[in-house]
Amino acid sequence: MARPAAGGLLRFGFHGLSYAHIARVLPRLIGETAKGRVVVAHLGHGASLCALAGGRSVATTMGLTTLGGLMMGTRSGTVDPGLVLHLIQARGMAAVEVADLLNRRSGLLGVSGISDDVRVLGASEAPEAREALDLFAYRIARETGSLAVALGGLDALVFTGGIGENAAGIRASVCARLAFLGLDLDPERNAEGHSRIDRNGSTVAVLVIPADEEREIADEVGCLVSA
């Protein structure tokens, strides 16, 4: 990869420890499929997706900062860059106000006007809560499709992170939107919290794997100490 010129900026992405953990344990769960085209969805208060090819990251939804990509608890995710200019130039907002709006008052909280917590929204009967959850799942599915294009197809989808591991409804909503890719979710396995939640015969493996970023840190430190 070419390095940026002096003063340039790099697209880094985030949640690297989480994705490293998934890449390490996935072969034990799905064998050779882990070397194929995999999208990992790290879904928590912060959320991103990562495309893995041969166990290595080739694309991610986050970029220079944690604001880009998916809609999150209080972060907007990717928006039209012109929106920022409009808020500053036409609405007279200061840059710090725009930053606060996009980072702390958008996402699930901003759309619902109720909460940034999917558990609270899931228990609410307010239509705004349903709208926020539907948009959250839609954005995840849409970006998964985008990464599938980057990979040239999709062999496995992995959910991780607090929401990814515990919100069966979000997983079901995302997977329903991706059925056209050959993904066939098993509703019972999904509801019961199995690690493998696709139906037998699904052309795309679907898994739930707990995040273990602390383990990755420990392993990295161990490698440095023993080197």
mmCIF file of C-alpha atoms in Angstrom:
data_model
loop_
_atom_site.group_PDB
_atom_site.id
_atom_site.type_symbol
_atom_site.label_atom_id
_atom_site.label_comp_id
_atom_site.label_asym_id
_atom_site.label_seq_id
_atom_site.Cartn_x
_atom_site.Cartn_y
_atom_site.Cartn_z
ATOM 1 C CA MET A 1 0.000 0.000 0.000
ATOM 2 C CA ALA A 2 1.366 3.406 -0.930
ATOM 3 C CA ARG A 3 2.065 5.697 2.001
ATOM 4 C CA PRO A 4 0.419 9.134 2.002
ATOM 5 C CA ALA A 5 2.436 12.209 1.226
ATOM 6 C CA ALA A 6 3.641 14.344 4.117
ATOM 7 C CA GLY A 7 0.616 15.623 5.989
ATOM 8 C CA GLY A 8 -1.650 13.004 4.408
ATOM 9 C CA LEU A 9 -4.058 10.782 6.317
ATOM 10 C CA LEU A 10 -4.517 7.014 6.393
ATOM 11 C CA ARG A 11 -7.746 5.018 6.553
ATOM 12 C CA PHE A 12 -7.099 2.771 9.541
ATOM 13 C CA GLY A 13 -10.397 1.246 10.614
ATOM 14 C CA PHE A 14 -11.064 0.155 14.195
ATOM 15 C CA HIS A 15 -11.962 -2.905 16.338
ATOM 16 C CA GLY A 16 -8.789 -4.590 15.091
ATOM 17 C CA LEU A 17 -8.306 -6.715 18.212
ATOM 18 C CA SER A 18 -11.842 -8.059 17.882
ATOM 19 C CA TYR A 19 -11.321 -8.941 14.236
ATOM 20 C CA ALA A 20 -7.936 -10.529 14.973
ATOM 21 C CA HIS A 21 -9.616 -12.777 17.539
ATOM 22 C CA ILE A 22 -12.304 -13.843 15.086
ATOM 23 C CA ALA A 23 -9.732 -14.557 12.374
ATOM 24 C CA ARG A 24 -7.784 -16.709 14.835
ATOM 25 C CA VAL A 25 -10.650 -18.854 16.153
ATOM 26 C CA LEU A 26 -12.787 -19.121 13.019
ATOM 27 C CA PRO A 27 -10.829 -21.990 11.382
ATOM 28 C CA ARG A 28 -11.620 -24.193 14.396
ATOM 29 C CA LEU A 29 -15.322 -23.581 13.849
ATOM 30 C CA ILE A 30 -15.795 -23.724 10.073
ATOM 31 C CA GLY A 31 -12.553 -25.200 8.753
ATOM 32 C CA GLU A 32 -11.465 -24.196 5.269
ATOM 33 C CA THR A 33 -14.419 -21.837 4.890
ATOM 34 C CA ALA A 34 -12.580 -19.492 7.256
ATOM 35 C CA LYS A 35 -10.005 -18.954 4.512
ATOM 36 C CA GLY A 36 -12.721 -17.765 2.154
ATOM 37 C CA ARG A 37 -14.824 -14.598 1.995
ATOM 38 C CA VAL A 38 -15.888 -13.569 5.488
ATOM 39 C CA VAL A 39 -17.630 -10.476 6.847
ATOM 40 C CA VAL A 40 -17.370 -9.877 10.586
ATOM 41 C CA ALA A 41 -19.891 -7.569 12.250
ATOM 42 C CA HIS A 42 -18.612 -6.080 15.508
ATOM 43 C CA LEU A 43 -21.810 -4.596 16.906
ATOM 44 C CA GLY A 44 -21.764 -2.703 20.175
ATOM 45 C CA HIS A 45 -22.256 0.916 21.167
ATOM 46 C CA GLY A 46 -19.587 1.431 18.542
ATOM 47 C CA ALA A 47 -20.027 -0.745 15.470
ATOM 48 C CA SER A 48 -18.150 -1.647 12.326
ATOM 49 C CA LEU A 49 -17.779 -4.381 9.735
ATOM 50 C CA CYS A 50 -14.609 -5.967 8.410
ATOM 51 C CA ALA A 51 -14.125 -8.024 5.247
ATOM 52 C CA LEU A 52 -11.645 -10.887 5.595
ATOM 53 C CA ALA A 53 -10.130 -12.728 2.642
ATOM 54 C CA GLY A 54 -7.835 -15.587 3.541
ATOM 55 C CA GLY A 55 -8.044 -14.448 7.155
ATOM 56 C CA ARG A 56 -6.720 -10.969 6.374
ATOM 57 C CA SER A 57 -8.588 -7.672 6.400
ATOM 58 C CA VAL A 58 -9.216 -6.216 2.952
ATOM 59 C CA ALA A 59 -11.922 -3.635 3.728
ATOM 60 C CA THR A 60 -13.656 -2.025 6.691
ATOM 61 C CA THR A 61 -16.562 0.335 7.232
ATOM 62 C CA MET A 62 -14.661 2.667 9.565
ATOM 63 C CA GLY A 63 -11.916 4.939 8.285
ATOM 64 C CA LEU A 64 -9.759 7.616 9.894
ATOM 65 C CA THR A 65 -12.166 7.999 12.838
ATOM 66 C CA THR A 66 -14.811 5.980 14.654
ATOM 67 C CA LEU A 67 -17.576 8.130 13.175
ATOM 68 C CA GLY A 68 -17.726 6.546 9.725
ATOM 69 C CA GLY A 69 -19.612 3.515 8.473
ATOM 70 C CA LEU A 70 -22.529 2.018 10.355
ATOM 71 C CA MET A 71 -25.168 3.840 12.346
ATOM 72 C CA MET A 72 -24.292 3.358 16.032
ATOM 73 C CA GLY A 73 -25.633 4.061 19.500
ATOM 74 C CA THR A 74 -25.072 7.816 19.379
ATOM 75 C CA ARG A 75 -22.893 8.192 16.258
ATOM 76 C CA SER A 76 -24.384 8.932 12.869
ATOM 77 C CA GLY A 77 -22.143 6.702 10.803
ATOM 78 C CA THR A 78 -21.342 7.820 7.277
ATOM 79 C CA VAL A 79 -23.273 10.891 6.114
ATOM 80 C CA ASP A 80 -23.109 13.167 3.085
ATOM 81 C CA PRO A 81 -19.994 15.356 3.609
ATOM 82 C CA GLY A 82 -22.067 18.242 2.295
ATOM 83 C CA LEU A 83 -24.277 17.908 5.373
ATOM 84 C CA VAL A 84 -21.395 19.066 7.553
ATOM 85 C CA LEU A 85 -20.843 22.092 5.317
ATOM 86 C CA HIS A 86 -24.574 22.863 5.347
ATOM 87 C CA LEU A 87 -24.762 22.762 9.135
ATOM 88 C CA ILE A 88 -21.800 25.115 9.438
ATOM 89 C CA GLN A 89 -22.523 27.483 6.551
ATOM 90 C CA ALA A 90 -26.330 27.566 6.417
ATOM 91 C CA ARG A 91 -27.266 26.754 10.010
ATOM 92 C CA GLY A 92 -24.419 28.681 11.617
ATOM 93 C CA MET A 93 -23.299 25.773 13.792
ATOM 94 C CA ALA A 94 -19.749 25.757 15.114
ATOM 95 C CA ALA A 95 -17.524 22.817 14.230
ATOM 96 C CA VAL A 96 -17.571 21.652 17.842
ATOM 97 C CA GLU A 97 -21.387 21.643 17.781
ATOM 98 C CA VAL A 98 -21.457 19.569 14.605
ATOM 99 C CA ALA A 99 -18.977 17.132 16.137
ATOM 100 C CA ASP A 100 -21.181 16.791 19.216
ATOM 101 C CA LEU A 101 -24.287 16.265 17.065
ATOM 102 C CA LEU A 102 -22.714 13.555 14.910
ATOM 103 C CA ASN A 103 -20.891 11.771 17.732
ATOM 104 C CA ARG A 104 -23.231 12.065 20.720
ATOM 105 C CA ARG A 105 -26.744 12.927 19.535
ATOM 106 C CA SER A 106 -27.231 10.844 16.395
ATOM 107 C CA GLY A 107 -27.502 7.113 15.666
ATOM 108 C CA LEU A 108 -30.085 5.079 17.554
ATOM 109 C CA LEU A 109 -30.555 7.888 20.065
ATOM 110 C CA GLY A 110 -31.022 10.555 17.428
ATOM 111 C CA VAL A 111 -33.432 8.576 15.261
ATOM 112 C CA SER A 112 -35.554 7.248 18.120
ATOM 113 C CA GLY A 113 -35.384 10.226 20.449
ATOM 114 C CA ILE A 114 -35.622 7.624 23.214
ATOM 115 C CA SER A 115 -32.390 5.757 23.883
ATOM 116 C CA ASP A 116 -29.112 4.519 22.422
ATOM 117 C CA ASP A 117 -29.690 1.055 23.946
ATOM 118 C CA VAL A 118 -31.164 -1.636 21.677
ATOM 119 C CA ARG A 119 -32.663 -3.373 24.724
ATOM 120 C CA VAL A 120 -34.639 -0.283 25.666
ATOM 121 C CA LEU A 121 -35.715 0.283 22.076
ATOM 122 C CA GLY A 122 -36.683 -3.366 21.645
ATOM 123 C CA ALA A 123 -38.958 -3.159 24.682
ATOM 124 C CA SER A 124 -40.573 0.084 23.542
ATOM 125 C CA GLU A 125 -43.850 0.202 21.625
ATOM 126 C CA ALA A 126 -43.063 3.616 20.162
ATOM 127 C CA PRO A 127 -42.895 3.635 16.343
ATOM 128 C CA GLU A 128 -39.739 5.745 16.580
ATOM 129 C CA ALA A 129 -38.022 2.888 18.423
ATOM 130 C CA ARG A 130 -38.953 0.410 15.688
ATOM 131 C CA GLU A 131 -37.815 2.846 13.019
ATOM 132 C CA ALA A 132 -34.418 3.217 14.687
ATOM 133 C CA LEU A 133 -33.889 -0.542 15.001
ATOM 134 C CA ASP A 134 -35.007 -1.153 11.420
ATOM 135 C CA LEU A 135 -32.616 1.501 10.137
ATOM 136 C CA PHE A 136 -29.793 0.069 12.249
ATOM 137 C CA ALA A 137 -30.316 -3.417 10.766
ATOM 138 C CA TYR A 138 -30.740 -2.040 7.255
ATOM 139 C CA ARG A 139 -27.457 -0.155 7.426
ATOM 140 C CA ILE A 140 -25.642 -3.271 8.658
ATOM 141 C CA ALA A 141 -27.105 -5.357 5.833
ATOM 142 C CA ARG A 142 -26.369 -2.705 3.218
ATOM 143 C CA GLU A 143 -22.738 -2.402 4.275
ATOM 144 C CA THR A 144 -22.420 -6.190 4.423
ATOM 145 C CA GLY A 145 -23.537 -6.279 0.802
ATOM 146 C CA SER A 146 -20.943 -3.645 -0.033
ATOM 147 C CA LEU A 147 -18.187 -5.712 1.572
ATOM 148 C CA ALA A 148 -19.444 -8.811 -0.238
ATOM 149 C CA VAL A 149 -18.760 -6.915 -3.464
ATOM 150 C CA ALA A 150 -15.236 -6.142 -2.232
ATOM 151 C CA LEU A 151 -14.763 -9.855 -1.516
ATOM 152 C CA GLY A 152 -16.396 -11.106 -4.699
ATOM 153 C CA GLY A 153 -19.009 -13.038 -2.741
ATOM 154 C CA LEU A 154 -19.766 -14.196 0.784
ATOM 155 C CA ASP A 155 -18.953 -17.505 2.489
ATOM 156 C CA ALA A 156 -19.515 -16.589 6.133
ATOM 157 C CA LEU A 157 -21.024 -13.849 8.286
ATOM 158 C CA VAL A 158 -19.920 -13.523 11.912
ATOM 159 C CA PHE A 159 -21.686 -11.506 14.607
ATOM 160 C CA THR A 160 -19.677 -10.347 17.623
ATOM 161 C CA GLY A 161 -19.714 -7.542 20.200
ATOM 162 C CA GLY A 162 -22.374 -6.833 22.806
ATOM 163 C CA ILE A 163 -25.236 -6.340 20.351
ATOM 164 C CA GLY A 164 -23.979 -8.913 17.877
ATOM 165 C CA GLU A 165 -23.784 -11.581 20.569
ATOM 166 C CA ASN A 166 -26.995 -10.825 22.458
ATOM 167 C CA ALA A 167 -29.557 -9.208 20.150
ATOM 168 C CA ALA A 168 -31.184 -12.116 18.309
ATOM 169 C CA GLY A 169 -33.761 -9.777 16.792
ATOM 170 C CA ILE A 170 -31.109 -7.585 15.206
ATOM 171 C CA ARG A 171 -29.335 -10.660 13.816
ATOM 172 C CA ALA A 172 -32.600 -11.937 12.346
ATOM 173 C CA SER A 173 -33.415 -8.574 10.786
ATOM 174 C CA VAL A 174 -29.968 -8.299 9.208
ATOM 175 C CA CYS A 175 -29.985 -11.861 7.892
ATOM 176 C CA ALA A 176 -33.474 -11.522 6.397
ATOM 177 C CA ARG A 177 -32.181 -8.667 4.270
ATOM 178 C CA LEU A 178 -29.242 -10.791 3.089
ATOM 179 C CA ALA A 179 -31.208 -13.893 2.103
ATOM 180 C CA PHE A 180 -30.637 -13.083 -1.576
ATOM 181 C CA LEU A 181 -26.957 -13.916 -1.043
ATOM 182 C CA GLY A 182 -27.857 -17.477 -0.074
ATOM 183 C CA LEU A 183 -27.915 -16.863 3.668
ATOM 184 C CA ASP A 184 -30.544 -18.991 5.448
ATOM 185 C CA LEU A 185 -30.898 -18.239 9.169
ATOM 186 C CA ASP A 186 -32.261 -20.885 11.543
ATOM 187 C CA PRO A 187 -34.726 -18.989 13.796
ATOM 188 C CA GLU A 188 -34.515 -21.501 16.655
ATOM 189 C CA ARG A 189 -30.726 -21.637 16.743
ATOM 190 C CA ASN A 190 -30.633 -17.862 16.573
ATOM 191 C CA ALA A 191 -33.103 -17.407 19.429
ATOM 192 C CA GLU A 192 -31.359 -20.011 21.586
ATOM 193 C CA GLY A 193 -27.956 -18.403 21.176
ATOM 194 C CA HIS A 194 -26.075 -21.164 19.369
ATOM 195 C CA SER A 195 -22.651 -20.371 17.940
ATOM 196 C CA ARG A 196 -23.745 -21.606 14.495
ATOM 197 C CA ILE A 197 -27.122 -20.137 13.563
ATOM 198 C CA ASP A 198 -27.608 -20.898 9.863
ATOM 199 C CA ARG A 199 -29.804 -23.723 8.626
ATOM 200 C CA ASN A 200 -28.244 -26.864 7.214
ATOM 201 C CA GLY A 201 -27.818 -26.225 3.506
ATOM 202 C CA SER A 202 -27.288 -22.479 3.812
ATOM 203 C CA THR A 203 -24.649 -21.423 1.306
ATOM 204 C CA VAL A 204 -23.403 -18.801 3.783
ATOM 205 C CA ALA A 205 -22.289 -19.851 7.264
ATOM 206 C CA VAL A 206 -23.636 -17.590 10.024
ATOM 207 C CA LEU A 207 -21.966 -17.570 13.415
ATOM 208 C CA VAL A 208 -22.061 -15.798 16.764
ATOM 209 C CA ILE A 209 -18.623 -15.590 18.380
ATOM 210 C CA PRO A 210 -17.942 -13.746 21.654
ATOM 211 C CA ALA A 211 -15.454 -10.908 21.373
ATOM 212 C CA ASP A 212 -12.234 -11.449 23.337
ATOM 213 C CA GLU A 213 -10.051 -8.426 22.785
ATOM 214 C CA GLU A 214 -8.300 -8.924 26.131
ATOM 215 C CA ARG A 215 -7.097 -12.351 24.991
ATOM 216 C CA GLU A 216 -5.649 -10.828 21.839
ATOM 217 C CA ILE A 217 -3.790 -8.218 23.881
ATOM 218 C CA ALA A 218 -2.384 -10.941 26.140
ATOM 219 C CA ASP A 219 -1.293 -13.022 23.155
ATOM 220 C CA GLU A 220 0.392 -10.040 21.494
ATOM 221 C CA VAL A 221 2.240 -9.175 24.704
ATOM 222 C CA GLY A 222 3.282 -12.807 25.069
ATOM 223 C CA CYS A 223 4.718 -12.808 21.562
ATOM 224 C CA LEU A 224 6.689 -9.635 22.273
ATOM 225 C CA VAL A 225 8.038 -10.952 25.571
ATOM 226 C CA SER A 226 9.112 -14.276 24.081
ATOM 227 C CA ALA A 227 10.654 -12.744 20.952
#
